[in-house]
Coordinates of C-alpha atoms and ligand atoms in Angstrom, one line a residue:
X107 CA 0.0 0.0 0.0
X108 CA 2.6 2.5 1.1
X109 CA 4.9 1.6 -1.6
X110 CA 2.1 2.2 -4.2
X111 CA 1.3 5.6 -2.9
X112 CA 4.8 6.7 -2.9
X113 CA 5.7 5.2 -6.3
X114 CA 6.9 7.8 -8.8
X115 CA 5.0 8.4 -12.1
X116 CA 6.0 5.8 -14.6
X117 CA 7.9 7.1 -17.6
X118 CA 5.3 5.4 -19.8
X119 CA 2.5 7.5 -18.4
X120 CA 4.5 10.6 -19.3
X121 CA 5.0 9.3 -22.8
X122 CA 1.4 8.7 -23.2
X123 CA 0.4 12.2 -22.1
X124 CA 2.8 13.8 -24.5
X125 CA 1.4 11.7 -27.3
X126 CA -2.1 12.7 -26.4
X127 CA -1.4 16.5 -26.1
X128 CA 0.4 16.5 -29.5
X129 CA -2.4 14.3 -31.1
X130 CA -3.9 16.9 -33.4
X131 CA -0.5 18.2 -34.5
X132 CA 0.7 14.5 -35.3
X133 CA -2.5 13.9 -37.1
X134 CA -2.4 17.0 -39.2
X135 CA 1.3 16.2 -40.2
X136 CA 0.5 12.6 -41.1
X137 CA -2.9 13.1 -42.7
X138 CA -4.5 9.8 -43.7
X139 CA -2.4 7.5 -41.5
X140 CA -4.1 5.9 -38.6
X141 CA -2.2 7.0 -35.6
X142 CA -4.3 4.9 -33.2
X143 CA -3.1 1.7 -34.8
X144 CA 0.5 2.8 -34.5
X145 CA 0.4 3.5 -30.8
X146 CA 0.9 1.0 -27.8
X147 CA -2.2 -0.1 -26.1
X148 CA -2.2 2.3 -23.1
X149 CA -1.8 5.4 -25.4
X150 CA -4.6 4.1 -27.7
X151 CA -7.0 4.3 -24.8
X152 CA -6.3 8.0 -24.4
X153 CA -6.8 8.9 -28.1
X154 CA -10.4 9.8 -28.7
X155 CA -12.6 7.7 -30.8
X156 CA -12.6 10.0 -33.9
X157 CA -9.2 11.6 -33.4
X158 CA -8.2 10.7 -37.0
X159 CA -11.1 12.5 -38.7
X160 CA -9.6 15.1 -41.0
X161 CA -10.3 18.8 -40.7
X162 CA -12.7 19.9 -43.5
X163 CA -12.0 22.8 -45.9
X164 CA -14.8 25.0 -44.4
X165 CA -13.5 24.7 -40.8
X166 CA -12.7 27.9 -39.1
X167 CA -9.5 28.8 -37.3
X168 CA -11.2 29.6 -34.0
X169 CA -10.4 28.5 -30.4
X170 CA -13.0 26.0 -29.3
X171 CA -15.1 26.5 -26.2
X172 CA -14.3 23.9 -23.5
X173 CA -16.2 20.7 -24.0
X174 CA -17.5 20.8 -20.5
X175 CA -19.1 24.2 -21.2
X176 CA -20.7 23.0 -24.4
X177 CA -22.0 19.7 -22.8
X178 CA -23.3 21.1 -19.6
X179 CA -25.4 24.0 -20.9
X180 CA -27.9 22.9 -23.5
X181 CA -31.1 24.1 -25.0
X182 CA -33.3 21.0 -25.4
X183 CA -36.8 21.8 -24.6
X184 CA -37.9 18.1 -25.2
X185 CA -36.3 17.4 -21.9
X186 CA -36.4 20.6 -20.0
X187 CA -36.4 24.4 -20.4
X188 CA -33.5 24.4 -17.8
X189 CA -30.2 24.2 -19.6
X190 CA -28.6 22.1 -16.8
X191 CA -31.5 19.6 -16.3
X192 CA -31.7 18.9 -20.1
X193 CA -28.1 17.7 -20.1
X194 CA -28.9 15.1 -17.4
X195 CA -32.4 14.1 -18.7
X196 CA -31.2 13.6 -22.3
X197 CA -29.1 10.7 -21.2
X198 CA -32.4 8.6 -21.2
X199 CA -32.7 8.9 -25.0
X200 CA -31.9 5.7 -26.9
X201 CA -30.0 6.7 -30.0
X202 CA -29.4 3.4 -31.6
X203 CA -31.0 1.9 -33.6
X204 CA -32.1 5.1 -35.3
X205 CA -34.2 5.6 -38.5
X206 CA -34.8 8.6 -40.7
X207 CA -37.9 8.9 -42.7
X208 CA -37.6 10.7 -46.0
X209 CA -40.7 12.2 -47.5
X210 CA -42.1 14.5 -50.2
X211 CA -40.5 15.9 -53.3
X212 CA -37.7 13.4 -53.8
X213 CA -37.2 10.2 -55.9
X214 CA -35.7 8.2 -53.1
X215 CA -38.2 8.4 -50.2
X216 CA -38.7 5.8 -47.4
X217 CA -37.2 4.8 -44.1
X218 CA -33.5 4.7 -43.9
X219 CA -31.3 3.3 -41.1
X220 CA -28.9 6.0 -39.9
X221 CA -26.0 3.4 -40.0
X222 CA -26.5 3.2 -43.7
X223 CA -26.6 7.0 -44.1
X224 CA -23.3 7.2 -42.2
X225 CA -21.6 4.6 -44.4
X226 CA -22.2 6.8 -47.4
X227 CA -21.0 10.1 -45.8
X228 CA -17.4 10.2 -44.6
X229 CA -16.8 12.2 -41.4
X230 CA -14.9 15.6 -41.3
X231 CA -14.4 18.1 -38.7
X232 CA -15.8 21.7 -38.8
X233 CA -14.9 24.2 -36.2
X234 CA -17.8 26.7 -36.3
X235 CA -19.0 29.7 -34.4
X236 CA -22.5 29.1 -33.0
X237 CA -24.8 31.9 -31.9
X238 CA -27.9 31.4 -29.9
X239 CA -30.8 33.9 -30.3
X240 CA -30.6 34.4 -26.5
X241 CA -27.3 36.3 -27.1
X242 CA -24.7 33.8 -26.0
X243 CA -22.2 32.0 -28.4
X244 CA -19.6 29.4 -28.5
X245 CA -17.2 27.7 -30.8
X246 CA -17.7 23.9 -31.4
X247 CA -15.5 21.5 -33.3
X248 CA -18.3 19.4 -34.8
X249 CA -17.9 16.1 -36.6
X250 CA -20.2 15.2 -39.4
X251 CA -20.8 15.7 -43.1
X252 CA -22.2 18.4 -45.5
X253 CA -26.0 18.4 -45.4
X254 CA -26.0 18.8 -49.2
X255 CA -24.1 15.5 -49.7
X256 CA -26.8 13.6 -47.7
X257 CA -29.8 15.3 -49.3
X258 CA -28.5 14.7 -52.8
X259 CA -28.6 10.9 -52.0
X260 CA -32.4 11.2 -51.9
X261 CA -32.5 12.9 -55.3
X262 CA -34.8 15.9 -54.6
X263 CA -37.1 16.8 -57.5
X264 CA -37.3 20.3 -59.1
X265 CA -40.4 20.9 -56.9
X266 CA -38.3 20.7 -53.7
X267 CA -38.1 24.3 -52.8
X268 CA -37.8 23.8 -49.0
X269 CA -36.5 21.0 -46.6
X270 CA -38.3 20.4 -43.3
X271 CA -36.7 18.5 -40.4
X272 CA -38.5 16.9 -37.5
X273 CA -37.2 15.8 -34.0
X274 CA -38.3 12.6 -32.4
X275 CA -41.6 12.8 -30.5
X276 CA -41.6 10.4 -27.5
X277 CA -43.0 12.1 -24.4
X278 CA -42.3 9.1 -22.2
X279 CA -38.6 9.7 -22.6
X280 CA -38.6 13.3 -23.7
X281 CA -40.6 14.3 -20.7
X282 CA -40.5 18.1 -21.6
X283 CA -42.9 17.1 -24.4
X284 CA -45.5 16.7 -21.8
X285 CA -45.5 20.5 -21.3
X286 CA -46.5 23.1 -23.7
X287 CA -43.2 25.0 -23.8
X288 CA -43.4 24.5 -27.5
X289 CA -45.6 22.8 -30.0
X290 CA -44.3 19.2 -30.5
X291 CA -42.6 17.7 -32.3
X292 CA -39.9 20.4 -32.9
X293 CA -39.8 21.2 -36.6
X294 CA -37.3 23.3 -38.5
X295 CA -36.7 24.1 -42.1
X296 CA -34.4 25.7 -44.7
X297 CA -34.9 27.0 -48.2
X298 CA -33.4 24.3 -50.6
X299 CA -30.5 26.6 -51.6
X300 CA -29.7 27.2 -47.9
X301 CA -29.7 23.5 -47.3
X302 CA -27.4 22.9 -50.3
X303 CA -24.9 25.6 -49.1
X304 CA -21.6 24.0 -48.3
X305 CA -21.6 25.5 -44.8
X306 CA -24.8 23.6 -43.8
X307 CA -23.7 20.6 -41.8
X308 CA -25.1 17.4 -40.3
X309 CA -23.4 16.7 -37.0
X310 CA -22.9 13.2 -35.5
X311 CA -20.0 14.1 -33.1
X312 CA -18.1 16.8 -31.5
X313 CA -14.6 17.1 -29.8
X314 CA -13.5 13.9 -31.5
X315 CA -16.2 11.8 -29.8
X316 CA -19.7 10.9 -30.6
X317 CA -22.3 13.7 -30.1
X318 CA -23.5 13.8 -26.5
X319 CA -27.1 13.1 -26.3
X320 CA -27.9 16.5 -24.8
X321 CA -26.2 18.1 -27.9
X322 CA -28.5 16.3 -30.3
X323 CA -27.4 12.8 -30.8
X324 CA -27.5 10.9 -33.0
X325 CA -27.9 13.4 -35.8
X326 CA -28.5 17.2 -35.7
X327 CA -28.3 20.0 -38.0
X328 CA -25.7 22.8 -37.7
X329 CA -26.3 26.1 -39.6
X330 CA -23.6 28.4 -38.4
X331 CA -24.9 31.6 -39.9
X332 CA -28.3 31.3 -38.3
X333 CA -29.5 31.6 -34.7
X334 CA -29.0 28.3 -32.8
X335 CA -32.7 27.2 -32.8
X336 CA -32.5 26.5 -36.5
X337 CA -29.9 23.8 -35.7
X338 CA -32.5 21.0 -34.8
X339 CA -31.5 18.0 -32.7
X340 CA -32.2 14.3 -32.8
X341 CA -33.7 14.3 -36.4
X342 CA -36.1 11.5 -37.4
X343 CA -37.7 13.0 -40.5
X344 CA -36.7 14.9 -43.5
X345 CA -39.4 16.2 -45.9
X346 CA -38.8 17.9 -49.2
X347 CA -41.6 20.4 -49.9
X348 CA -42.8 23.0 -52.4
X349 CA -44.0 25.4 -49.7
X350 CA -42.3 26.9 -46.7
X351 CA -42.7 24.6 -43.7
X352 CA -44.1 25.9 -40.4
X353 CA -41.4 25.8 -37.7
X354 CA -41.7 25.3 -34.0
X355 CA -40.4 28.6 -32.8
X356 CA -42.1 30.6 -35.4
X357 CA -45.5 29.1 -34.6
X358 CA -44.9 29.7 -30.9
X359 CA -43.9 33.3 -31.2
X360 CA -44.1 34.6 -34.8
X361 CA -43.1 38.1 -33.9
X362 CA -40.0 37.0 -32.2
X363 CA -38.7 34.1 -34.3
X364 CA -38.6 34.0 -38.1
X365 CA -38.1 31.3 -40.6
X366 CA -34.9 32.7 -41.9
X367 CA -33.4 33.7 -38.4
X368 CA -30.1 34.8 -39.9
X369 CA -27.8 36.2 -37.3
X370 CA -28.0 40.0 -37.6
X371 CA -26.7 42.5 -35.0
X372 CA -28.8 45.2 -36.5
X373 CA -32.1 43.7 -36.0
X374 CA -33.0 43.5 -32.3
X375 CA -35.2 40.7 -30.8
X376 CA -38.4 42.4 -29.7
X377 CA -37.2 41.9 -26.0
X378 CA -33.4 42.4 -26.2
X379 CA -30.6 43.7 -28.5
X380 CA -28.7 41.3 -30.7
X381 CA -25.6 43.6 -31.1
X382 CA -23.4 41.6 -28.6
X383 CA -23.0 38.1 -27.3
X384 CA -21.8 36.5 -24.1
X385 CA -19.1 34.0 -24.8
X386 CA -20.0 30.7 -23.1
X387 CA -17.5 29.7 -20.4
X388 CA -15.9 33.1 -20.3
X389 CA -15.3 34.9 -16.9
X390 CA -17.9 37.6 -15.9
X391 CA -15.1 40.2 -16.5
X392 CA -14.6 39.2 -20.2
X393 CA -16.4 41.9 -22.3
X394 CA -19.1 40.7 -24.6
X395 CA -18.3 39.9 -28.2
X396 CA -19.7 42.0 -31.0
X397 CA -22.1 39.9 -33.0
X398 CA -21.3 39.8 -36.7
X399 CA -23.7 39.9 -39.6
X400 CA -24.5 36.2 -40.6
X401 CA -22.4 35.3 -37.5
X402 CA -19.2 36.1 -39.5
X403 CA -20.1 33.9 -42.4
X404 CA -21.4 36.8 -44.6
X405 CA -18.7 36.4 -47.3
X406 CA -19.9 33.0 -48.0
X407 CA -23.7 33.2 -47.5
X408 CA -24.8 36.9 -48.1
X409 CA -25.4 36.1 -51.8
X410 CA -28.3 33.8 -50.7
X411 CA -30.2 36.8 -49.5
X412 CA -29.6 39.3 -52.3
X413 CA -33.3 40.0 -52.9
X414 CA -34.2 40.1 -49.3
X415 CA -34.7 43.2 -47.1
X416 CA -32.3 42.2 -44.2
X417 CA -33.6 45.0 -42.0
X418 CA -36.9 43.2 -41.8
X419 CA -36.4 39.6 -41.9
X420 CA -35.0 38.0 -38.7
Ligands
MTE646 N1 -35.1 19.4 -31.0 C1 -34.6 20.5 -30.6 N2 -33.5 21.1 -31.2 C2 -32.9 22.2 -30.8 C3 -33.5 22.8 -29.6 C4 -34.5 22.2 -28.9 O1 -35.0 22.6 -27.8 N3 -35.0 21.0 -29.4 N4 -32.9 24.0 -29.1 C5 -32.3 24.8 -30.1 C6 -31.5 26.0 -29.6 S1 -32.5 27.3 -29.1 C7 -30.2 26.0 -29.6 S2 -29.3 27.4 -29.1 C8 -29.4 24.8 -29.9 C9 -28.5 24.6 -28.8 O2 -27.6 23.5 -29.1 P1 -26.6 23.0 -27.9 O3 -27.6 22.6 -26.8 O4 -26.0 21.8 -28.5 O5 -25.8 24.0 -27.6 O6 -30.1 23.7 -30.3 C10 -31.3 24.0 -31.1 N5 -31.9 22.8 -31.5
MO647 MO1 -31.0 29.1 -28.9

């Protein structure tokens, strides 16, 4: 006992830690080579499950928010309107097996197993800014694949002008659905050209691991230039339609939450300014960050809205 307590740190442990800390650097240098398979067993245990996933071309060069902050403060009204409680309650969701129903204006409709969808879509990492309509923001290294790549597999027809996404409805597990906090199930949507934009992303993981249930596992949308509520979690249905879908937040409070919901510091929410944002995890002494038009992605997405009056749409 005594000897064990006093024993020095093994040199092998030091080596393992060094390998872990330098993991990203090593992987970037040796793109394509599986580092995990090259390491001795103890070090492999420290390397995260998706550490070898390559960084995608649209990934940003931002410093990520701490994982603990992103995973312990979630908006997930299906479980609770409380951002802490939802992180605990979401653990009850069974995310495998998982099916996605595809409906509407597409050639390939039906029920698809998520495993099969994943096989056809190689993972990449995207470090994105994320801005909630409640005026807080974070930076998340998501893992997933472009939404366009997945949607094209279903061969949308020329009539597909919009895409609608629906979250699971299961009030026995998603106990927040027993309340009227929102109309259930949660529905979100994009115009087809927004959905096909290369920045629109489907996430299955973050921080080199599977997506935590509270962050939307097993499959959630990430639209970095729009307010966070557009980035719908736990998707079970995708419908291509000719008309604009009704969305959960817009139906709840149409004067506060629009269909487009593009991040815009100039257009205030009826109850608060959108000009600045609190950085999640930052100390109370850290000044708020200036919110950017389209959350900083304007160079890439502004052309989608050329014909729209940005001072009116929110
Ligand atoms: N199904 C569903 N999706 C959802 C929500 C929700 O309550 N239910 N909240 C939205 C809101 S308001 C935000 S800000 C983001 C939060 O994502 P995060 O909890 O992973 O940070 O998820 C969005 N997607
Ligand atoms: Mo949000």
